[in-house]
Amino acid sequence: MTDMLRILCNTCGTSGREDAVRDTIVSLIDGFCDYKIDPLGNIIAFKKGKKTPKKRIMLDAHMDEVGFIATYINEQGLISFSSVGGINTECILSQRVIFENGTVGVIGSKPMHLLSADARKKLPETDSLYIDIGAASGEEAKKIISPGDTAVFYPKFLEQDSIIASKAIDDRAGCAILISLLREDSEYDFYATFTVQEEIGSRGAATAAFAVEPDYCLCLESTTASDIEGVSGARRVCELGQGPVISFMDRGTLYDRELFDLANGISMPHQVKSMVAGGNNSAAIHKSRGGVKTLAVSVPCRYLHSASCMSSLDDIKGAYDMAKAMLQKLGEAEND
């Protein structure tokens, strides 16, 4: 799965610009399932299993990653931007970014020696930052970049023993798990949705769930791990190396108790998220049509929404095992 993760994480596609990611996923699932692409850009796939469960099962992972959108180019050729999705300012200072057309830039700010003593003690406001592509003037920059063009953190996938660090582990890890499930034989039929625009409010998941009409859904996601120096107890949320994470509640969803108990009872290493925090596509999916029983199975990830998210390959494999076991149990439960 590592090679697949490297390909997916190094592919660029922020919310609303998932084309390259979608093309990559299609190339990896073609021939293993039936699929279509809806008007919003979601991939909706169907995997035929050996048996058809009485109730419809859907697994979801989102294709988009956080990024940036150009808003204005000044006379010096510096590009103002807004974030696409939630990105903390400290994560973007001096980072390299790459635009859709391959142009690379650096996120810059006022030099330290020009700041007042008080200003040096604070993070700059995001709207004071800019992307520098090395253009000599605004006229030159406008020949290369236009307002509305998007960029993401520059790809730099790293594998070190059982740890990977990369942009976009949220949620290319979920995509890799879902692709792996589609590429192998399944005991039960299921739908797989690779959805767009999660980082700006689960727009794609809402339309995909409406189309599929599932009874059950598993969201395959990444979630914040705060197992770092100076953080203890519940505030750690989850930890790398301790297995996939299931949640009883987050800021968008009160998860189905039946599915939570079913997953929590599976005899494999896993952990329960220790805070009510974050959110994912479950928020839109569980409210679709007449309601969907929903659970998130997440990969612990340090430094989420940064250029160097960090996760454990063992946890990603564990999330795959959990999703596969849940798919089997949901199929069996409805066929007894």
PDB file of N, CA and C in Angstrom, residues 68 77-79 81 92-99 103-109 129-135 151-152 154:
ATOM      1  N   PHE A  68      -4.670  26.519  -1.358  1.00  0.00           N
ATOM      2  CA  PHE A  68      -4.673  27.976  -1.434  1.00  0.00           C
ATOM      3  C   PHE A  68      -5.276  28.408  -2.765  1.00  0.00           C
ATOM      4  N   GLY A  77       4.327  41.676  -8.401  1.00  0.00           N
ATOM      5  CA  GLY A  77       4.197  40.278  -8.813  1.00  0.00           C
ATOM      6  C   GLY A  77       3.969  39.316  -7.665  1.00  0.00           C
ATOM      7  N   LEU A  78       3.664  39.846  -6.492  1.00  0.00           N
ATOM      8  CA  LEU A  78       3.376  39.003  -5.332  1.00  0.00           C
ATOM      9  C   LEU A  78       1.886  38.673  -5.315  1.00  0.00           C
ATOM     10  N   ILE A  79       1.566  37.444  -4.946  1.00  0.00           N
ATOM     11  CA  ILE A  79       0.199  36.923  -5.089  1.00  0.00           C
ATOM     12  C   ILE A  79      -0.476  36.823  -3.726  1.00  0.00           C
ATOM     13  N   PHE A  81      -3.569  35.549  -1.375  1.00  0.00           N
ATOM     14  CA  PHE A  81      -4.298  34.277  -1.447  1.00  0.00           C
ATOM     15  C   PHE A  81      -5.211  34.104  -0.240  1.00  0.00           C
ATOM     16  N   ILE A  92       2.240  27.416   7.343  1.00  0.00           N
ATOM     17  CA  ILE A  92       2.449  27.817   5.947  1.00  0.00           C
ATOM     18  C   ILE A  92       3.611  28.780   5.737  1.00  0.00           C
ATOM     19  N   LEU A  93       4.150  29.367   6.803  1.00  0.00           N
ATOM     20  CA  LEU A  93       5.243  30.328   6.645  1.00  0.00           C
ATOM     21  C   LEU A  93       6.442  29.694   5.954  1.00  0.00           C
ATOM     22  N   SER A  94       6.885  30.313   4.883  1.00  0.00           N
ATOM     23  CA  SER A  94       8.075  29.898   4.117  1.00  0.00           C
ATOM     24  C   SER A  94       7.929  28.551   3.425  1.00  0.00           C
ATOM     25  N   GLN A  95       6.720  28.009   3.352  1.00  0.00           N
ATOM     26  CA  GLN A  95       6.514  26.729   2.672  1.00  0.00           C
ATOM     27  C   GLN A  95       6.473  26.918   1.154  1.00  0.00           C
ATOM     28  N   ARG A  96       6.955  25.900   0.448  1.00  0.00           N
ATOM     29  CA  ARG A  96       6.803  25.887  -1.009  1.00  0.00           C
ATOM     30  C   ARG A  96       5.413  25.382  -1.374  1.00  0.00           C
ATOM     31  N   VAL A  97       4.831  25.976  -2.404  1.00  0.00           N
ATOM     32  CA  VAL A  97       3.537  25.527  -2.910  1.00  0.00           C
ATOM     33  C   VAL A  97       3.648  25.354  -4.419  1.00  0.00           C
ATOM     34  N   ILE A  98       2.743  24.571  -4.976  1.00  0.00           N
ATOM     35  CA  ILE A  98       2.742  24.346  -6.411  1.00  0.00           C
ATOM     36  C   ILE A  98       1.343  24.597  -6.963  1.00  0.00           C
ATOM     37  N   PHE A  99       1.274  25.397  -8.014  1.00  0.00           N
ATOM     38  CA  PHE A  99       0.006  25.700  -8.667  1.00  0.00           C
ATOM     39  C   PHE A  99      -0.358  24.579  -9.642  1.00  0.00           C
ATOM     40  N   THR A 103       3.662  25.763 -11.668  1.00  0.00           N
ATOM     41  CA  THR A 103       4.459  26.867 -11.141  1.00  0.00           C
ATOM     42  C   THR A 103       4.648  26.702  -9.641  1.00  0.00           C
ATOM     43  N   VAL A 104       5.887  26.836  -9.189  1.00  0.00           N
ATOM     44  CA  VAL A 104       6.222  26.694  -7.773  1.00  0.00           C
ATOM     45  C   VAL A 104       6.462  28.067  -7.167  1.00  0.00           C
ATOM     46  N   GLY A 105       5.970  28.279  -5.986  1.00  0.00           N
ATOM     47  CA  GLY A 105       6.189  29.530  -5.272  1.00  0.00           C
ATOM     48  C   GLY A 105       6.496  29.282  -3.814  1.00  0.00           C
ATOM     49  N   VAL A 106       6.829  30.349  -3.114  1.00  0.00           N
ATOM     50  CA  VAL A 106       7.131  30.293  -1.681  1.00  0.00           C
ATOM     51  C   VAL A 106       6.199  31.258  -0.958  1.00  0.00           C
ATOM     52  N   ILE A 107       5.631  30.822   0.149  1.00  0.00           N
ATOM     53  CA  ILE A 107       4.785  31.708   0.944  1.00  0.00           C
ATOM     54  C   ILE A 107       5.683  32.609   1.783  1.00  0.00           C
ATOM     55  N   GLY A 108       5.587  33.892   1.525  1.00  0.00           N
ATOM     56  CA  GLY A 108       6.469  34.856   2.173  1.00  0.00           C
ATOM     57  C   GLY A 108       5.719  35.793   3.103  1.00  0.00           C
ATOM     58  N   SER A 109       6.512  36.502   3.914  1.00  0.00           N
ATOM     59  CA  SER A 109       5.973  37.493   4.848  1.00  0.00           C
ATOM     60  C   SER A 109       7.008  38.599   5.016  1.00  0.00           C
ATOM     61  N   LEU A 129       0.261  37.635   4.298  1.00  0.00           N
ATOM     62  CA  LEU A 129       1.211  36.773   3.602  1.00  0.00           C
ATOM     63  C   LEU A 129       0.953  36.816   2.100  1.00  0.00           C
ATOM     64  N   TYR A 130       1.881  36.303   1.339  1.00  0.00           N
ATOM     65  CA  TYR A 130       1.761  36.296  -0.114  1.00  0.00           C
ATOM     66  C   TYR A 130       2.528  35.110  -0.672  1.00  0.00           C
ATOM     67  N   ILE A 131       2.244  34.771  -1.927  1.00  0.00           N
ATOM     68  CA  ILE A 131       3.001  33.729  -2.618  1.00  0.00           C
ATOM     69  C   ILE A 131       3.927  34.407  -3.615  1.00  0.00           C
ATOM     70  N   ASP A 132       5.198  34.101  -3.512  1.00  0.00           N
ATOM     71  CA  ASP A 132       6.239  34.674  -4.365  1.00  0.00           C
ATOM     72  C   ASP A 132       6.669  33.617  -5.381  1.00  0.00           C
ATOM     73  N   ILE A 133       6.395  33.855  -6.658  1.00  0.00           N
ATOM     74  CA  ILE A 133       6.803  32.904  -7.704  1.00  0.00           C
ATOM     75  C   ILE A 133       8.060  33.376  -8.429  1.00  0.00           C
ATOM     76  N   GLY A 134       8.694  34.423  -7.902  1.00  0.00           N
ATOM     77  CA  GLY A 134       9.920  34.925  -8.497  1.00  0.00           C
ATOM     78  C   GLY A 134       9.707  35.842  -9.676  1.00  0.00           C
ATOM     79  N   ALA A 135       8.481  36.303  -9.879  1.00  0.00           N
ATOM     80  CA  ALA A 135       8.195  37.206 -10.999  1.00  0.00           C
ATOM     81  C   ALA A 135       8.786  38.587 -10.730  1.00  0.00           C
ATOM     82  N   ALA A 151      -3.398  26.301  -5.500  1.00  0.00           N
ATOM     83  CA  ALA A 151      -2.108  25.681  -5.217  1.00  0.00           C
ATOM     84  C   ALA A 151      -2.240  24.797  -3.991  1.00  0.00           C
ATOM     85  N   VAL A 152      -1.305  23.881  -3.825  1.00  0.00           N
ATOM     86  CA  VAL A 152      -1.226  23.029  -2.643  1.00  0.00           C
ATOM     87  C   VAL A 152       0.219  23.005  -2.164  1.00  0.00           C
ATOM     88  N   TYR A 154       3.856  21.771  -1.661  1.00  0.00           N
ATOM     89  CA  TYR A 154       4.711  21.063  -2.612  1.00  0.00           C
ATOM     90  C   TYR A 154       4.894  19.609  -2.168  1.00  0.00           C
TER      91      TYR A 154
END
